[in-house]
mmCIF file of C-alpha atoms and ligand atoms in Angstrom:
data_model
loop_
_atom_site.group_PDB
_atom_site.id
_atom_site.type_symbol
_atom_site.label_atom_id
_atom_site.label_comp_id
_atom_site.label_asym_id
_atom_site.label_seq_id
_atom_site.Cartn_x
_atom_site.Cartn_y
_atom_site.Cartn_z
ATOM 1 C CA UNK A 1 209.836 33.550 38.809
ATOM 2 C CA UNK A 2 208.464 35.121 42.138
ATOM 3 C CA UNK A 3 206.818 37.415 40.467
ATOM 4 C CA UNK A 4 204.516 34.880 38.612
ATOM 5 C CA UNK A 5 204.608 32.781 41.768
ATOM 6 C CA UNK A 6 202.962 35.812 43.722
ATOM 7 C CA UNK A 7 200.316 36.860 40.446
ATOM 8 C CA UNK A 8 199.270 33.135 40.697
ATOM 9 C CA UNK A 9 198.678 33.116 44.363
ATOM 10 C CA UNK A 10 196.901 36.284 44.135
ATOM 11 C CA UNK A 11 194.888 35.049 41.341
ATOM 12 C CA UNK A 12 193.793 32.045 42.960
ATOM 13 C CA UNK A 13 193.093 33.920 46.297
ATOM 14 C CA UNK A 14 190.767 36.203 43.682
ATOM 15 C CA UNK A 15 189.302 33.559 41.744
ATOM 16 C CA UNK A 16 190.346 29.978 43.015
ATOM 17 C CA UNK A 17 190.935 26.696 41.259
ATOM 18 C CA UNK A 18 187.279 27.155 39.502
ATOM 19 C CA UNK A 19 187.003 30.915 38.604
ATOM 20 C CA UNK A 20 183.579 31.050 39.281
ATOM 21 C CA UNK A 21 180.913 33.825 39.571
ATOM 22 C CA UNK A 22 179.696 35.175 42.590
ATOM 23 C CA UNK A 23 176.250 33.256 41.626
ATOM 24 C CA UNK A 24 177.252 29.889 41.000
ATOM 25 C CA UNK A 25 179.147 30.240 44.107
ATOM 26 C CA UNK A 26 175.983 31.180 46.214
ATOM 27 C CA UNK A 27 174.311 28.086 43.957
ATOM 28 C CA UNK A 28 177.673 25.725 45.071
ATOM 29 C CA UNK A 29 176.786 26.936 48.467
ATOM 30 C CA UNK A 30 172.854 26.025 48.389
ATOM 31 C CA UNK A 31 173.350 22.843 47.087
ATOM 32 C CA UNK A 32 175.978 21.697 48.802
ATOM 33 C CA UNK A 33 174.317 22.472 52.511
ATOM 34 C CA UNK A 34 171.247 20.968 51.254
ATOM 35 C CA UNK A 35 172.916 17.781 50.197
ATOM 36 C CA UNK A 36 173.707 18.403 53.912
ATOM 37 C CA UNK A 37 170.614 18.498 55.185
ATOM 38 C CA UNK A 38 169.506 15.565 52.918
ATOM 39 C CA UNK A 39 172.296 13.523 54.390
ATOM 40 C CA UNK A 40 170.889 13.847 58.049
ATOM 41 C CA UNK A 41 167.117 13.549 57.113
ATOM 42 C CA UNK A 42 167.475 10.524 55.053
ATOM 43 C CA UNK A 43 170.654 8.842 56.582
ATOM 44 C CA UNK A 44 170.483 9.682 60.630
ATOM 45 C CA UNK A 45 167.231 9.993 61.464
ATOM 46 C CA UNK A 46 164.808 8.251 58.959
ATOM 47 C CA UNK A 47 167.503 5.367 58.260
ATOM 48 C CA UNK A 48 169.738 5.334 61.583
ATOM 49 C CA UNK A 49 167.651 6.396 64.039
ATOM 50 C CA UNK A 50 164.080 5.201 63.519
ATOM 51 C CA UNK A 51 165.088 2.322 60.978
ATOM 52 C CA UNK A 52 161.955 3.678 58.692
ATOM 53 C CA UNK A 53 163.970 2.775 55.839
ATOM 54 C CA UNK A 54 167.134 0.355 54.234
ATOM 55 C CA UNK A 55 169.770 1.389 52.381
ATOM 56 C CA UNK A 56 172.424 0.282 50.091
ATOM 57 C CA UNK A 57 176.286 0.614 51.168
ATOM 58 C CA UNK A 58 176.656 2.727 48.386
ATOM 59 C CA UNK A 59 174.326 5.715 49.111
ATOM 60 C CA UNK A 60 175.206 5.155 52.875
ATOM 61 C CA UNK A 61 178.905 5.355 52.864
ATOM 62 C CA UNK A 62 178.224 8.285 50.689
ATOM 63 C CA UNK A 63 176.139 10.118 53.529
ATOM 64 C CA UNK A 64 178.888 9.160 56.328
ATOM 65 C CA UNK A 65 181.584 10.489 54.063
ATOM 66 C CA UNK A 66 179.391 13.533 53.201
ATOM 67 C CA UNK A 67 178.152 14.266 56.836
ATOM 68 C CA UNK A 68 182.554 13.879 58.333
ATOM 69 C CA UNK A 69 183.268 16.509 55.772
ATOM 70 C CA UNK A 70 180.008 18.762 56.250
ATOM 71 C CA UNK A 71 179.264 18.274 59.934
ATOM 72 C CA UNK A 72 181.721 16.510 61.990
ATOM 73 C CA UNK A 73 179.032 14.670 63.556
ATOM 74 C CA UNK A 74 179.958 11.634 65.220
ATOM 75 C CA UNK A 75 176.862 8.983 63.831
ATOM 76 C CA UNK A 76 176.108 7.357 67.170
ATOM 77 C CA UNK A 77 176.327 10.342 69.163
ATOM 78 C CA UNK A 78 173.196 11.909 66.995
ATOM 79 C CA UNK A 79 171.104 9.054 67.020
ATOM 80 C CA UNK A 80 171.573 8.337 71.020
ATOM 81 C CA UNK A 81 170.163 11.840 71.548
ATOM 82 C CA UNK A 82 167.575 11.776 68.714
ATOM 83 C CA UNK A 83 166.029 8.501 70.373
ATOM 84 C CA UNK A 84 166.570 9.981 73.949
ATOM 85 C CA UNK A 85 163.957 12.887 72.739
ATOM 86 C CA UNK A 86 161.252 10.673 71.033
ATOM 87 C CA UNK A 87 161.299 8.402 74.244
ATOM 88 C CA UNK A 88 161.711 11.652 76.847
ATOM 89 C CA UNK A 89 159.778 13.758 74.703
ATOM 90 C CA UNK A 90 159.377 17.451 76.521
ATOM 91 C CA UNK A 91 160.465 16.527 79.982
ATOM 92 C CA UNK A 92 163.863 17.859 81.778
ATOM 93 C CA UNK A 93 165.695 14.580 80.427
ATOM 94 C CA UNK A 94 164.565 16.023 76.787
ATOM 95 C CA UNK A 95 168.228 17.043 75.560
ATOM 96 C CA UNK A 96 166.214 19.728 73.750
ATOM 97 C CA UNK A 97 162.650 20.452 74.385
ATOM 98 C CA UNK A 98 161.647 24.143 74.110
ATOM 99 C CA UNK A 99 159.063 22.874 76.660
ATOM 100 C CA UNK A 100 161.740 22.169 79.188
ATOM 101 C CA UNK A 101 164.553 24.167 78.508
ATOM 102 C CA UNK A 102 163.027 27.367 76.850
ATOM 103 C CA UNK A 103 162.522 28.753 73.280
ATOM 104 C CA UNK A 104 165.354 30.763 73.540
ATOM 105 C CA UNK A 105 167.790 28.537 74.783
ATOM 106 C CA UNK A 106 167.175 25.713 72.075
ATOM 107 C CA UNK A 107 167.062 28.446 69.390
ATOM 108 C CA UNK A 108 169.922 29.972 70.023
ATOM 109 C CA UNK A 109 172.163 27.343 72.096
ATOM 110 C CA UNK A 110 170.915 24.584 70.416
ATOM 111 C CA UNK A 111 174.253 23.229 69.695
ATOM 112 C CA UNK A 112 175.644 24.032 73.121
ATOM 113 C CA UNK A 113 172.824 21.623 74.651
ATOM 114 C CA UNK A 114 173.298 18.944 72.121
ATOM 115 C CA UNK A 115 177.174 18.703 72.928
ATOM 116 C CA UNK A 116 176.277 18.585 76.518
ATOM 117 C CA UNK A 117 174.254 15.823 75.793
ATOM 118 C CA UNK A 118 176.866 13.886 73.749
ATOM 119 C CA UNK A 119 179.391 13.625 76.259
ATOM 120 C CA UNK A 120 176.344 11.343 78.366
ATOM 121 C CA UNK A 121 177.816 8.070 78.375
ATOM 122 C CA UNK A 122 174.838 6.638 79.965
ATOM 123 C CA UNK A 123 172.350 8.512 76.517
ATOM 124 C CA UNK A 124 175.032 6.910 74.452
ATOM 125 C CA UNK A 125 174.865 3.458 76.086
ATOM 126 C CA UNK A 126 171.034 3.309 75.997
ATOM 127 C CA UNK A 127 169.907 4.913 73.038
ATOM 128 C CA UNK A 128 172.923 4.482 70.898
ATOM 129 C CA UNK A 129 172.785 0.765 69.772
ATOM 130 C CA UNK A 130 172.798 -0.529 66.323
ATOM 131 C CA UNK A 131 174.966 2.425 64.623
ATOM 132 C CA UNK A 132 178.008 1.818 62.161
ATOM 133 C CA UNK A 133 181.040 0.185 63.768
ATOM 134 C CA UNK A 134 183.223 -0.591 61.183
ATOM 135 C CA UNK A 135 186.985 -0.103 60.465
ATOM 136 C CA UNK A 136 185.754 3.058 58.718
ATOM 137 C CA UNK A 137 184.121 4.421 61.884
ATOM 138 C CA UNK A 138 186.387 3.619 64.305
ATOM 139 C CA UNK A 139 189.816 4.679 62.671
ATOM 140 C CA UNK A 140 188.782 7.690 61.100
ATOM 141 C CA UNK A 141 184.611 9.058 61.257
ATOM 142 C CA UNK A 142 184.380 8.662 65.189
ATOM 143 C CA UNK A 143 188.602 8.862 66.179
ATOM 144 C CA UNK A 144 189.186 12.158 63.654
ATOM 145 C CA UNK A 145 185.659 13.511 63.769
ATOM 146 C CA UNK A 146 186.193 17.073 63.485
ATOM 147 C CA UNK A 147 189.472 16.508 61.005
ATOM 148 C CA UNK A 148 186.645 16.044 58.032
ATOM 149 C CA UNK A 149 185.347 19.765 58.094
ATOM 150 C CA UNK A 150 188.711 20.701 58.149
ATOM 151 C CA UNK A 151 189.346 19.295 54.577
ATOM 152 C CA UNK A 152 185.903 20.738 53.208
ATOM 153 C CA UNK A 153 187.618 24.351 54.217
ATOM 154 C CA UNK A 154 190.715 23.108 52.679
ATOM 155 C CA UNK A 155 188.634 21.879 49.790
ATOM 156 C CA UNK A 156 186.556 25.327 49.376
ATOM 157 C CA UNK A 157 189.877 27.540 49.278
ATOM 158 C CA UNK A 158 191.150 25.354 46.608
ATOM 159 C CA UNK A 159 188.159 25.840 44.795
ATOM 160 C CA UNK A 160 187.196 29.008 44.952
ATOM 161 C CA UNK A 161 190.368 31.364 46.323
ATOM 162 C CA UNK A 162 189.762 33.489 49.770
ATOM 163 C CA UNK A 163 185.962 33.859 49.303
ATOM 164 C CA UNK A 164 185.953 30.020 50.116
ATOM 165 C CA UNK A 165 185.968 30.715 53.567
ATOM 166 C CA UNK A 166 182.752 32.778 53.522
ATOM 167 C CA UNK A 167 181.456 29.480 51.456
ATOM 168 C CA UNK A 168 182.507 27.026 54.299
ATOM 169 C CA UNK A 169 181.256 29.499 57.505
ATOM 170 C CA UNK A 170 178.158 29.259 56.009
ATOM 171 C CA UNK A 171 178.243 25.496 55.234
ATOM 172 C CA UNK A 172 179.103 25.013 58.853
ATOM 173 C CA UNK A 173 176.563 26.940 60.443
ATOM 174 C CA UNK A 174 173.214 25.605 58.375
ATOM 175 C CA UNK A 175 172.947 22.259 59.964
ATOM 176 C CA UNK A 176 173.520 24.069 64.197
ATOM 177 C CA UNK A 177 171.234 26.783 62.729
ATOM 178 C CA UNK A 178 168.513 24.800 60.725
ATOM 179 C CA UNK A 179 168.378 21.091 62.676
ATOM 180 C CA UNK A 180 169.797 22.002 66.295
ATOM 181 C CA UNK A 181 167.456 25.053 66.311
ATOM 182 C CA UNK A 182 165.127 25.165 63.844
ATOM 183 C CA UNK A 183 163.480 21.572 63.639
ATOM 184 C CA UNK A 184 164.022 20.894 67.576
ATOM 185 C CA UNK A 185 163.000 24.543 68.523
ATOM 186 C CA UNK A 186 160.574 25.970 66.341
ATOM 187 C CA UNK A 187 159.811 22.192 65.663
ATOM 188 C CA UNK A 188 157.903 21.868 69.445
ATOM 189 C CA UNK A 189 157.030 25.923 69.604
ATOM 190 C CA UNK A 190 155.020 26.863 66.410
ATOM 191 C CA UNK A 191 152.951 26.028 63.569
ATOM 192 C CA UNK A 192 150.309 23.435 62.878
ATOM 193 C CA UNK A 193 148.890 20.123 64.154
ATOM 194 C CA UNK A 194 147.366 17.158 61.840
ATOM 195 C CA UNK A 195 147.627 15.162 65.391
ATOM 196 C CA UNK A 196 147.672 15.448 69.072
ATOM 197 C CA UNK A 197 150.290 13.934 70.084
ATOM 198 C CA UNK A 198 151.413 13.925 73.705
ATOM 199 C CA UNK A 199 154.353 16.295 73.304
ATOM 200 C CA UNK A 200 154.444 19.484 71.689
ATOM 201 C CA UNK A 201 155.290 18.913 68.083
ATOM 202 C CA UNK A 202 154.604 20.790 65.458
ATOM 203 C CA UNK A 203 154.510 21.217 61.595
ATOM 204 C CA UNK A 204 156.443 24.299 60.319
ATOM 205 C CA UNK A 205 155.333 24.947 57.108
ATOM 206 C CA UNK A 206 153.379 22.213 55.157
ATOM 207 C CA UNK A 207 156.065 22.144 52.225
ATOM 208 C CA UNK A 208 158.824 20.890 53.816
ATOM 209 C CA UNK A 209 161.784 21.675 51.311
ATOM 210 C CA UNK A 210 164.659 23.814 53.156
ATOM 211 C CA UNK A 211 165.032 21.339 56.078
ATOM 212 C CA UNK A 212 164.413 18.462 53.955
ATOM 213 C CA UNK A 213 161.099 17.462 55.099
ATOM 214 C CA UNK A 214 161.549 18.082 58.471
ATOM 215 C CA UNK A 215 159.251 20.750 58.725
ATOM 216 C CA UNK A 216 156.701 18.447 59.072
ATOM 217 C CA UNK A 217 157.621 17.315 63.037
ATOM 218 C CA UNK A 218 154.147 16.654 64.049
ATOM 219 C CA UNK A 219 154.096 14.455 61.778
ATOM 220 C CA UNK A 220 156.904 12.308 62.516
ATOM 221 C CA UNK A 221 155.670 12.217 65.980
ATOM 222 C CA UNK A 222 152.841 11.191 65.290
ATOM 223 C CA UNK A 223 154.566 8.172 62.955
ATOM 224 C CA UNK A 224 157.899 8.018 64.167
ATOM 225 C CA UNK A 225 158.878 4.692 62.429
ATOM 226 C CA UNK A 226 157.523 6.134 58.923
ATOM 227 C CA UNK A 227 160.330 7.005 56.470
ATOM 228 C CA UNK A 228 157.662 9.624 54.534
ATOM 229 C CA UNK A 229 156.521 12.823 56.826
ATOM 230 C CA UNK A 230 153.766 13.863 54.689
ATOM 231 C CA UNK A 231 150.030 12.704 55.335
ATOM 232 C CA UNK A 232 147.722 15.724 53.539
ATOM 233 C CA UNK A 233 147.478 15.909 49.920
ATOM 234 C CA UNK A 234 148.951 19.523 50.221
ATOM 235 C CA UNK A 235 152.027 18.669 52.313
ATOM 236 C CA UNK A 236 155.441 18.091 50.044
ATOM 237 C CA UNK A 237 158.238 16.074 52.230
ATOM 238 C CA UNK A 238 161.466 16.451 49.351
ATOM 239 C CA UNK A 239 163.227 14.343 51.895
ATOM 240 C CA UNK A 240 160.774 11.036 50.766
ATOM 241 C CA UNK A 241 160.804 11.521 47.132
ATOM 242 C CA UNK A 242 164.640 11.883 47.341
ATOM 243 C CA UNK A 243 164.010 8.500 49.129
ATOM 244 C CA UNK A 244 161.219 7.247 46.321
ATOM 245 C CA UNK A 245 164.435 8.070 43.636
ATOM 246 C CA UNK A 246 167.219 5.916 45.534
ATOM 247 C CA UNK A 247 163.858 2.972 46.138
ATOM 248 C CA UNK A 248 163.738 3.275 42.191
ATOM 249 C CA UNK A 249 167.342 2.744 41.870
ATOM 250 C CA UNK A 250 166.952 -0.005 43.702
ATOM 251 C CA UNK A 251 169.878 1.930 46.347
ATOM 252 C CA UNK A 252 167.451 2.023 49.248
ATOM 253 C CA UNK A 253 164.179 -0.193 50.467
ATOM 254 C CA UNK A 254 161.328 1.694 52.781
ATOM 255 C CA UNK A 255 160.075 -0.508 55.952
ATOM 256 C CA UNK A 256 157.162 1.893 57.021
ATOM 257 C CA UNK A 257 155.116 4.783 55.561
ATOM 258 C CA UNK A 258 152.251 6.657 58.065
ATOM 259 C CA UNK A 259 148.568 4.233 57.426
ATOM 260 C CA UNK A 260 145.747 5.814 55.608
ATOM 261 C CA UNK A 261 142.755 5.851 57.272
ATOM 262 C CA UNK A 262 139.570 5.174 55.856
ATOM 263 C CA UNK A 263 135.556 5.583 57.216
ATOM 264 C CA UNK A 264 133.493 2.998 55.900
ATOM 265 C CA UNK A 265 130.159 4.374 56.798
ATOM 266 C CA UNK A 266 128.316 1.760 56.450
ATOM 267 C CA UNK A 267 129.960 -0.093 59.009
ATOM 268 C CA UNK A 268 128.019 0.735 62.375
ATOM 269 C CA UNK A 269 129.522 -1.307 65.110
ATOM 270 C CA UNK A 270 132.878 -1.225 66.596
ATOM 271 C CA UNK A 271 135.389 -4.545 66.325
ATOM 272 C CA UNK A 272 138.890 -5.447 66.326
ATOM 273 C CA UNK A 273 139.146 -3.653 62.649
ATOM 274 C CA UNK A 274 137.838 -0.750 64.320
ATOM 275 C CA UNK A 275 140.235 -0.948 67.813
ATOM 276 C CA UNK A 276 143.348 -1.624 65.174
ATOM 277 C CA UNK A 277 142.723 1.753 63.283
ATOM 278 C CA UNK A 278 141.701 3.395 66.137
ATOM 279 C CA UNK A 279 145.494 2.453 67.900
ATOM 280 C CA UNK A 280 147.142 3.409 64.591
ATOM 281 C CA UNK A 281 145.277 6.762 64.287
ATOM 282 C CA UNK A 282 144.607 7.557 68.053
ATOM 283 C CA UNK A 283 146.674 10.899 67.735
ATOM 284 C CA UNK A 284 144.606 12.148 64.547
ATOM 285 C CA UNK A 285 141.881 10.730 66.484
ATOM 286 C CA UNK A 286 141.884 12.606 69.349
ATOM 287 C CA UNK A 287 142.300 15.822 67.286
ATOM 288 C CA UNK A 288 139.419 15.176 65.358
ATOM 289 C CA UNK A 289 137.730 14.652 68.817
ATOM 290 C CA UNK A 290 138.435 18.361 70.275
ATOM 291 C CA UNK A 291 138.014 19.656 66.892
ATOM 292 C CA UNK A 292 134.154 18.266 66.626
ATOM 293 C CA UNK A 293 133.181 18.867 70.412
ATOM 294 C CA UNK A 294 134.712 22.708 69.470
ATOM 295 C CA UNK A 295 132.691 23.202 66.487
ATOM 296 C CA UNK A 296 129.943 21.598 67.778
ATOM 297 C CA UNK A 297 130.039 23.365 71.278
ATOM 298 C CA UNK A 298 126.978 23.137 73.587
ATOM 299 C CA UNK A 299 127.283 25.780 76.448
ATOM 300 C CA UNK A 300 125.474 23.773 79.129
ATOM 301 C CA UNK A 301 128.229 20.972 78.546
ATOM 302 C CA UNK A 302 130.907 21.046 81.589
ATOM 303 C CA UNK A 303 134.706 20.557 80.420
ATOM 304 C CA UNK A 304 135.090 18.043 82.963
ATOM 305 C CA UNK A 305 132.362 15.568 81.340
ATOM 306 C CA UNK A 306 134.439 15.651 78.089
ATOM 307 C CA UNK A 307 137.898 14.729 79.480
ATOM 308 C CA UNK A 308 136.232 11.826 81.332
ATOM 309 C CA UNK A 309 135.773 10.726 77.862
ATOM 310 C CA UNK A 310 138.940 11.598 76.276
ATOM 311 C CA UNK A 311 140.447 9.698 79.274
ATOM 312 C CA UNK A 312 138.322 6.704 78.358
ATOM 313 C CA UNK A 313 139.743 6.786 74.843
ATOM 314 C CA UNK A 314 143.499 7.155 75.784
ATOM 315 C CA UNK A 315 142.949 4.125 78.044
ATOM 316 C CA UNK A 316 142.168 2.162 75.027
ATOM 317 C CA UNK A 317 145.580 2.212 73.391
ATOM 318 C CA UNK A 318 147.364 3.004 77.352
ATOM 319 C CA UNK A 319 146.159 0.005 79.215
ATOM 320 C CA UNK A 320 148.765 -3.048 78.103
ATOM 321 C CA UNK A 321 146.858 -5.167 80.538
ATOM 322 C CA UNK A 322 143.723 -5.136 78.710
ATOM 323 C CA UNK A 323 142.737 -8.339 76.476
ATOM 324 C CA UNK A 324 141.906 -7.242 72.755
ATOM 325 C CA UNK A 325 138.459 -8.408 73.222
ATOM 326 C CA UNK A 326 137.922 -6.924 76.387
ATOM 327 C CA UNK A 327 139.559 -3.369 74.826
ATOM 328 C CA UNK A 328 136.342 -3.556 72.150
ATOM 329 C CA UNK A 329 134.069 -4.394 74.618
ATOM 330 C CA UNK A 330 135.388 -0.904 75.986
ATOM 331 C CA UNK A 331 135.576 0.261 73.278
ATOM 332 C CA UNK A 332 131.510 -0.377 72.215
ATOM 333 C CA UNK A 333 130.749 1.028 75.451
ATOM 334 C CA UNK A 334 132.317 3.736 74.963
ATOM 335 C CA UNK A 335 130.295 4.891 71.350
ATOM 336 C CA UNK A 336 127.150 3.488 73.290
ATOM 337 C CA UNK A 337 127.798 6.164 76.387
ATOM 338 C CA UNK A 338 129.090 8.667 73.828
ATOM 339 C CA UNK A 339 125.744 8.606 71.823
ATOM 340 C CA UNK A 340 124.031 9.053 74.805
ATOM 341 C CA UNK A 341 125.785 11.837 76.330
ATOM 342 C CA UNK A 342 123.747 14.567 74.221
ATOM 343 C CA UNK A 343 127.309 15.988 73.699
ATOM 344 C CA UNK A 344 127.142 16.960 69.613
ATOM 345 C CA UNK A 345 130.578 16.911 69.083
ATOM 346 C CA UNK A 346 131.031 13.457 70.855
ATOM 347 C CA UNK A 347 127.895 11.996 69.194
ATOM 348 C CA UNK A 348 129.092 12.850 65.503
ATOM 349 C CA UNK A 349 132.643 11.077 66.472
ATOM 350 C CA UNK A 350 130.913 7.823 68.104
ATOM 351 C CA UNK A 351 128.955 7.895 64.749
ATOM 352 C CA UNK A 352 131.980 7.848 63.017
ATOM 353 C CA UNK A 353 134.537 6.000 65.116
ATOM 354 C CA UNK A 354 132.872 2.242 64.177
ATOM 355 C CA UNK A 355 133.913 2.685 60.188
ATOM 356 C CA UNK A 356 137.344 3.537 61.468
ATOM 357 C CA UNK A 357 139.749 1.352 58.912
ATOM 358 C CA UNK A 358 142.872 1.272 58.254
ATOM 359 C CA UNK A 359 144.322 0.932 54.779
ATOM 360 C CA UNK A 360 147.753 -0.599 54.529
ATOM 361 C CA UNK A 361 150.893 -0.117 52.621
ATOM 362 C CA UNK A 362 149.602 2.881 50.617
ATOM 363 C CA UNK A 363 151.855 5.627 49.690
HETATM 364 ZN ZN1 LIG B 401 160.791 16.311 68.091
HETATM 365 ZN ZN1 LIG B 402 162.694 11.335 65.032
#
């Protein structure tokens, strides 16, 4: 009897409940840290944080459960310091700005300054509204928060014997490693622009698969209330057609996708069409701006004369005082002074900038 007792437990410690081979474990393993990393693109930061997108109770209790037993991470606790960098965005009060705090430091001890940050009752207070409250949260997501990991190891030494703890270490460590320093390090350090935005955001890679989409930062910075991160034709965000699939189901219901911008070039004076898809755009605007006064570089032109004109066009979408009318008033002036300035680059965007319009609800 002991002796079959002892063969069993060291045959499940060998093989576990499932038996399976060291591939389908690594598989088990891939899938299940990207369902992860689904879970926290789609449910706290397109759908809790930035309210880009609905969703059914069905697919959401299914990311809260998912996320207890995966992350341990407390809901309202990820959102209030999500918000708190969009709205503090590379300053010291950034919880995690590679600007601020150093490459290194978010890299590496990314989670270290994002617990810091949740124990700010003030962060939580202000930026934390709105999250799930229920008897659900509140007796056993928030109150046993780190008891739900705890089961996944339990679950993963069932299932596959002692290697199951290899299998859970590494499910634990993908979302510190890939979110906490990946997508809010590398995410403001390196890679590409589409728009330039005031902070330092960046786009990873263009296919944005491993972190679910995230890759594609500047991006969301640039349209933070957008539930889909891709704008080029060659960018992939898996995180919105994951979205598109549960919007088919009829499981979740998308508020806001980034505007499409179109240049009618036969319109050739500016109005409020043009001052509307100049506000929506003025990131990719501004990019387009340095990249044309680059290309088109004149020697003899001092730096100084272009950022008095860059300044000119921020004050367009800055200045809340400003009536609309008055604001294309300004912003006529503005092409008229442009096409005058014998700037190239400047004269080929004030050429453009009147058939700026902006074509809604496309996908
Ligand atoms: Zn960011
Ligand atoms: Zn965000």
């Amino acid at each position: 009897m002991i002796v079959s007792l002892f063969s069993a437990t060291l045959d499940w410690l060998a093989h576990g409940l499932w038996g399976l081979s060291w591939w389908q474990i690594v598989l088990y393993t891939l899938l299940t840290t990207h369902v992860t990393i689904a879970s926290v693109t789609i449910f706290l930061h397109r759908h809790q944080a930035h309210r880009a997108l609905d969703l059914h109770l069905l697919p959401s209790h299914f990311f809260r459960f998912w996320l207890w037993i995966g992350t341990g991470q407390v809901t309202r606790e990820w959102v209030a310091i999500h918000r708190k960098h969009h709205a503090r965005c590379e300053t010291s009060e950034d919880p995690h700005s590679p600007v601020a705090h150093g490459i290194k430091k978010v890299l590496w001890q990314g989670t270290e300054l994002y617990r810091a940050e949740s124990k700010n009752q003030e962060t939580l207070n202000r930026f934390g509204a709105g999250c799930p409250n229920d008897w659900l949260e509140r007796n056993l997501y928030t109150r046993f928060s780190w008891q739900g990991v705890g089961l996944m190891m339990i679950l993963d030494l069932a299932l596959f014997g002692a290697i199951g703890l290899t299998v859970w270490a590494v499910q634990m460590v993908w979302i510190p490693l890939m979110a906490a320093g990946v997508i809010n390090g590398v995410g403001h350090w390196w890679g590409y622009r589409n728009a330039e935005t005031p902070d330092a955001s960046t786009n990873i890679v263009p296919w944005g698969v491993v972190i679910g989409g995230e890759e594609l930062h500047n991006n969301h910075h640039t349209y933070p209330t957008a539930a889909k991160f891709s704008v080029k034709s060659y960018e992939f965000d898996i995180g919105w057609s994951y979205i598109r699939f549960l919007e088919l189901c009829g499981l979740a219901w998308v508020k806001a996708v980034p505007p499409q911008l179109v240049i009618n070039k036969t319109k050739l004076d500016c109005d409020g069409e043009t001052l509307e898809a100049l506000i929506a755009f003025r990131f990719v605007a501004l990019k387009k701006l340095q990249e044309l006064t680059k290309q088109l570089w004149a020697d003899s032109v001092p730096r100084k004369k272009l950022e008095v004109f860059e300044v000119r066009l921020k004050q367009l979408w800055t200045d809340s005082s400003a009536s609309k009318d008055q604001l294309v008033r300004d912003l006529r002036q503005w092409c008229v002074d442009a096409e005058k300035s014998e700037i190239p680059g400047l004269q080929v965007f004030a050429f453009l900038l009147p058939g700026y319009t902006l074509k809604k609800h496309s996908r």
